[in-house]
Amino acid sequence: MAHAVPTRGTSTGARTGAGTGASGASGHTPPDVFGARTHLLARWAMPLAIGLVYGYWAASIRRHGGPITGWNLLFGFMTVLAFALLWYVVRAVADRLPREGHAVLWGAFAGSALGFLYSGSGVAMFTCVLVSLLLAAAVTAGLYYHYATHQDAEEARAARTRNPARTPTT
């Protein structure tokens, strides 16, 4: 059975006006599959889920293959709590920073999280610090590139929609 494929615009295939609002120059707005409630739930549940994995990992490193004890469980749950709280704080503060500060803050968070796990394995402190700094630098560079390219493109799109007569021809 063959079905017609909708063209860019609405789900029915009808064309819409070009360049209205935040939809870009083509008039195409990407669909939002999930509702606002689902996005809110994911925004709060994702750090907790990642924190649970992180806490389990930290507890398993700390026990060095030995039996699971009550102190080991307490350490794991306290690690989950600290990780999730720090994630929420970093996210709240980073949203208020310019892209450079945003990238540096998330890079520092990632490097610190790795450093905490790696230091529990018994390696030399120099190695732990070096690996943490390398990860922090890589995360910072990657996020700065991501934010710089996406924010610049959004600003250019917004400028074109505000004043379409002054768009460059190249």
mmCIF file of C-alpha atoms in Angstrom:
data_model
loop_
_atom_site.group_PDB
_atom_site.id
_atom_site.type_symbol
_atom_site.label_atom_id
_atom_site.label_comp_id
_atom_site.label_asym_id
_atom_site.label_seq_id
_atom_site.Cartn_x
_atom_site.Cartn_y
_atom_site.Cartn_z
ATOM 1 C CA MET A 1 0.000 0.000 0.000
ATOM 2 C CA ALA A 2 1.350 3.435 -0.872
ATOM 3 C CA HIS A 3 0.807 6.558 1.172
ATOM 4 C CA ALA A 4 1.528 10.159 0.347
ATOM 5 C CA VAL A 5 4.382 11.703 2.282
ATOM 6 C CA PRO A 6 3.570 15.104 3.803
ATOM 7 C CA THR A 7 5.749 17.945 2.614
ATOM 8 C CA ARG A 8 7.438 20.444 4.882
ATOM 9 C CA GLY A 9 4.891 22.506 6.713
ATOM 10 C CA THR A 10 1.980 20.904 8.485
ATOM 11 C CA SER A 11 1.266 17.243 9.074
ATOM 12 C CA THR A 12 -1.349 17.293 6.290
ATOM 13 C CA GLY A 13 1.147 18.473 3.738
ATOM 14 C CA ALA A 14 -0.370 21.930 3.257
ATOM 15 C CA ARG A 15 2.266 24.608 2.790
ATOM 16 C CA THR A 16 2.657 27.258 5.407
ATOM 17 C CA GLY A 17 4.091 30.743 5.218
ATOM 18 C CA ALA A 18 7.871 31.029 5.211
ATOM 19 C CA GLY A 19 9.900 32.545 8.000
ATOM 20 C CA THR A 20 7.278 33.256 10.617
ATOM 21 C CA GLY A 21 8.341 33.349 14.255
ATOM 22 C CA ALA A 22 11.007 31.044 15.625
ATOM 23 C CA SER A 23 10.424 28.400 13.001
ATOM 24 C CA GLY A 24 13.317 29.513 10.826
ATOM 25 C CA ALA A 25 13.528 30.585 7.206
ATOM 26 C CA SER A 26 11.727 27.510 5.836
ATOM 27 C CA GLY A 27 8.639 27.846 8.041
ATOM 28 C CA HIS A 28 9.192 24.335 9.401
ATOM 29 C CA THR A 29 8.860 23.824 13.126
ATOM 30 C CA PRO A 30 10.193 20.502 14.402
ATOM 31 C CA PRO A 31 7.436 18.491 16.051
ATOM 32 C CA ASP A 32 7.302 18.273 19.822
ATOM 33 C CA VAL A 33 6.498 14.616 20.376
ATOM 34 C CA PHE A 34 6.170 14.875 24.145
ATOM 35 C CA GLY A 35 4.088 17.300 26.150
ATOM 36 C CA ALA A 36 5.241 19.873 28.680
ATOM 37 C CA ARG A 37 4.546 17.503 31.576
ATOM 38 C CA THR A 38 6.796 14.817 30.081
ATOM 39 C CA HIS A 39 9.600 17.333 29.517
ATOM 40 C CA LEU A 40 9.304 18.519 33.116
ATOM 41 C CA LEU A 41 9.397 14.953 34.409
ATOM 42 C CA ALA A 42 12.457 14.144 32.295
ATOM 43 C CA ARG A 43 14.180 17.341 33.427
ATOM 44 C CA TRP A 44 13.915 16.213 37.056
ATOM 45 C CA ALA A 45 14.168 12.427 36.634
ATOM 46 C CA MET A 46 17.213 12.271 34.347
ATOM 47 C CA PRO A 47 19.739 13.605 36.908
ATOM 48 C CA LEU A 48 18.330 11.220 39.487
ATOM 49 C CA ALA A 49 18.592 8.223 37.134
ATOM 50 C CA ILE A 50 22.150 9.120 36.115
ATOM 51 C CA GLY A 51 22.933 9.725 39.801
ATOM 52 C CA LEU A 52 21.720 6.213 40.666
ATOM 53 C CA VAL A 53 24.115 4.718 38.130
ATOM 54 C CA TYR A 54 26.903 6.980 39.394
ATOM 55 C CA GLY A 55 26.223 6.067 43.039
ATOM 56 C CA TYR A 56 26.184 2.346 42.277
ATOM 57 C CA TRP A 57 29.443 2.721 40.383
ATOM 58 C CA ALA A 58 31.061 4.662 43.249
ATOM 59 C CA ALA A 59 29.893 2.109 45.822
ATOM 60 C CA SER A 60 31.169 -0.810 43.764
ATOM 61 C CA ILE A 61 34.570 0.856 43.383
ATOM 62 C CA ARG A 62 34.742 1.543 47.118
ATOM 63 C CA ARG A 63 34.049 -2.043 48.192
ATOM 64 C CA HIS A 64 36.846 -3.401 45.916
ATOM 65 C CA GLY A 65 34.992 -6.627 45.113
ATOM 66 C CA GLY A 66 34.156 -7.385 48.731
ATOM 67 C CA PRO A 67 30.741 -8.001 50.252
ATOM 68 C CA ILE A 68 28.016 -5.384 50.141
ATOM 69 C CA THR A 69 27.649 -3.804 53.580
ATOM 70 C CA GLY A 70 25.312 -1.260 55.094
ATOM 71 C CA TRP A 71 28.048 1.380 55.033
ATOM 72 C CA ASN A 72 28.626 0.638 51.371
ATOM 73 C CA LEU A 73 24.909 1.139 50.639
ATOM 74 C CA LEU A 74 24.882 4.356 52.654
ATOM 75 C CA PHE A 75 27.917 5.608 50.733
ATOM 76 C CA GLY A 76 26.202 4.807 47.421
ATOM 77 C CA PHE A 77 22.976 6.589 48.334
ATOM 78 C CA MET A 78 24.812 9.615 49.701
ATOM 79 C CA THR A 79 26.780 9.751 46.450
ATOM 80 C CA VAL A 80 23.488 9.666 44.503
ATOM 81 C CA LEU A 81 22.152 12.505 46.627
ATOM 82 C CA ALA A 82 25.301 14.630 46.209
ATOM 83 C CA PHE A 83 25.510 13.986 42.467
ATOM 84 C CA ALA A 84 21.845 14.805 41.804
ATOM 85 C CA LEU A 85 21.922 17.945 43.953
ATOM 86 C CA LEU A 86 25.092 19.184 42.283
ATOM 87 C CA TRP A 87 23.552 18.490 38.856
ATOM 88 C CA TYR A 88 20.480 20.575 39.748
ATOM 89 C CA VAL A 89 22.635 23.418 41.094
ATOM 90 C CA VAL A 90 24.967 23.399 38.086
ATOM 91 C CA ARG A 91 21.986 23.387 35.706
ATOM 92 C CA ALA A 92 20.323 26.293 37.535
ATOM 93 C CA VAL A 93 23.500 28.383 37.643
ATOM 94 C CA ALA A 94 24.650 27.503 34.112
ATOM 95 C CA ASP A 95 21.367 28.688 32.594
ATOM 96 C CA ARG A 96 22.150 32.202 33.841
ATOM 97 C CA LEU A 97 25.706 32.315 32.466
ATOM 98 C CA PRO A 98 26.991 33.263 29.015
ATOM 99 C CA ARG A 99 28.016 30.376 26.788
ATOM 100 C CA GLU A 100 31.663 30.459 27.921
ATOM 101 C CA GLY A 101 30.766 30.198 31.594
ATOM 102 C CA HIS A 102 28.096 27.618 30.821
ATOM 103 C CA ALA A 103 30.617 25.380 29.065
ATOM 104 C CA VAL A 104 33.279 25.828 31.765
ATOM 105 C CA LEU A 105 30.833 25.006 34.559
ATOM 106 C CA TRP A 106 29.631 21.771 32.928
ATOM 107 C CA GLY A 107 33.235 20.862 32.087
ATOM 108 C CA ALA A 108 34.249 21.349 35.716
ATOM 109 C CA PHE A 109 31.290 19.233 36.859
ATOM 110 C CA ALA A 110 32.187 16.393 34.483
ATOM 111 C CA GLY A 111 35.882 16.504 35.413
ATOM 112 C CA SER A 112 35.109 16.535 39.136
ATOM 113 C CA ALA A 113 32.670 13.639 38.831
ATOM 114 C CA LEU A 114 35.232 11.529 36.976
ATOM 115 C CA GLY A 115 37.985 12.544 39.406
ATOM 116 C CA PHE A 116 35.903 11.405 42.383
ATOM 117 C CA LEU A 117 35.275 7.993 40.837
ATOM 118 C CA TYR A 118 38.824 7.549 39.604
ATOM 119 C CA SER A 119 40.387 8.546 42.938
ATOM 120 C CA GLY A 120 38.446 5.766 44.670
ATOM 121 C CA SER A 121 40.149 3.124 42.567
ATOM 122 C CA GLY A 122 43.519 3.669 44.247
ATOM 123 C CA VAL A 123 45.493 5.234 41.389
ATOM 124 C CA ALA A 124 48.133 7.906 41.901
ATOM 125 C CA MET A 125 46.638 11.342 42.590
ATOM 126 C CA PHE A 126 48.612 12.910 39.711
ATOM 127 C CA THR A 127 47.011 10.482 37.270
ATOM 128 C CA CYS A 128 43.581 11.185 38.715
ATOM 129 C CA VAL A 129 43.991 14.959 38.422
ATOM 130 C CA LEU A 130 45.439 14.708 34.901
ATOM 131 C CA VAL A 131 42.596 12.533 33.610
ATOM 132 C CA SER A 132 40.004 14.794 35.260
ATOM 133 C CA LEU A 133 41.518 17.908 33.727
ATOM 134 C CA LEU A 134 41.625 16.283 30.295
ATOM 135 C CA LEU A 135 37.953 15.344 30.509
ATOM 136 C CA ALA A 136 37.011 18.794 31.816
ATOM 137 C CA ALA A 137 38.879 20.441 28.932
ATOM 138 C CA ALA A 138 37.252 18.152 26.350
ATOM 139 C CA VAL A 139 33.740 18.733 27.714
ATOM 140 C CA THR A 140 34.326 22.480 27.912
ATOM 141 C CA ALA A 141 35.634 22.666 24.347
ATOM 142 C CA GLY A 142 32.825 20.521 22.963
ATOM 143 C CA LEU A 143 30.091 22.450 24.749
ATOM 144 C CA TYR A 144 31.578 25.813 23.824
ATOM 145 C CA TYR A 145 31.637 24.773 20.172
ATOM 146 C CA HIS A 146 28.052 23.508 20.415
ATOM 147 C CA TYR A 147 26.731 26.648 22.113
ATOM 148 C CA ALA A 148 28.693 29.020 19.876
ATOM 149 C CA THR A 149 27.510 27.446 16.644
ATOM 150 C CA HIS A 150 23.883 27.030 17.714
ATOM 151 C CA GLN A 151 23.500 30.437 19.358
ATOM 152 C CA ASP A 152 25.112 32.220 16.412
ATOM 153 C CA ALA A 153 22.783 30.421 14.010
ATOM 154 C CA GLU A 154 19.749 31.289 16.148
ATOM 155 C CA GLU A 155 20.797 34.942 16.301
ATOM 156 C CA ALA A 156 21.272 35.058 12.529
ATOM 157 C CA ARG A 157 17.841 33.465 11.985
ATOM 158 C CA ALA A 158 16.236 35.943 14.354
ATOM 159 C CA ALA A 159 17.922 38.860 12.552
ATOM 160 C CA ARG A 160 16.655 37.593 9.186
ATOM 161 C CA THR A 161 13.093 37.279 10.435
ATOM 162 C CA ARG A 162 13.175 40.767 12.026
ATOM 163 C CA ASN A 163 14.486 42.462 8.893
ATOM 164 C CA PRO A 164 14.143 40.270 5.773
ATOM 165 C CA ALA A 165 15.193 43.093 3.411
ATOM 166 C CA ARG A 166 18.759 43.090 4.798
ATOM 167 C CA THR A 167 19.527 39.385 4.336
ATOM 168 C CA PRO A 168 22.879 38.613 2.701
ATOM 169 C CA THR A 169 22.841 37.102 -0.782
ATOM 170 C CA THR A 170 25.767 34.713 -0.206
#
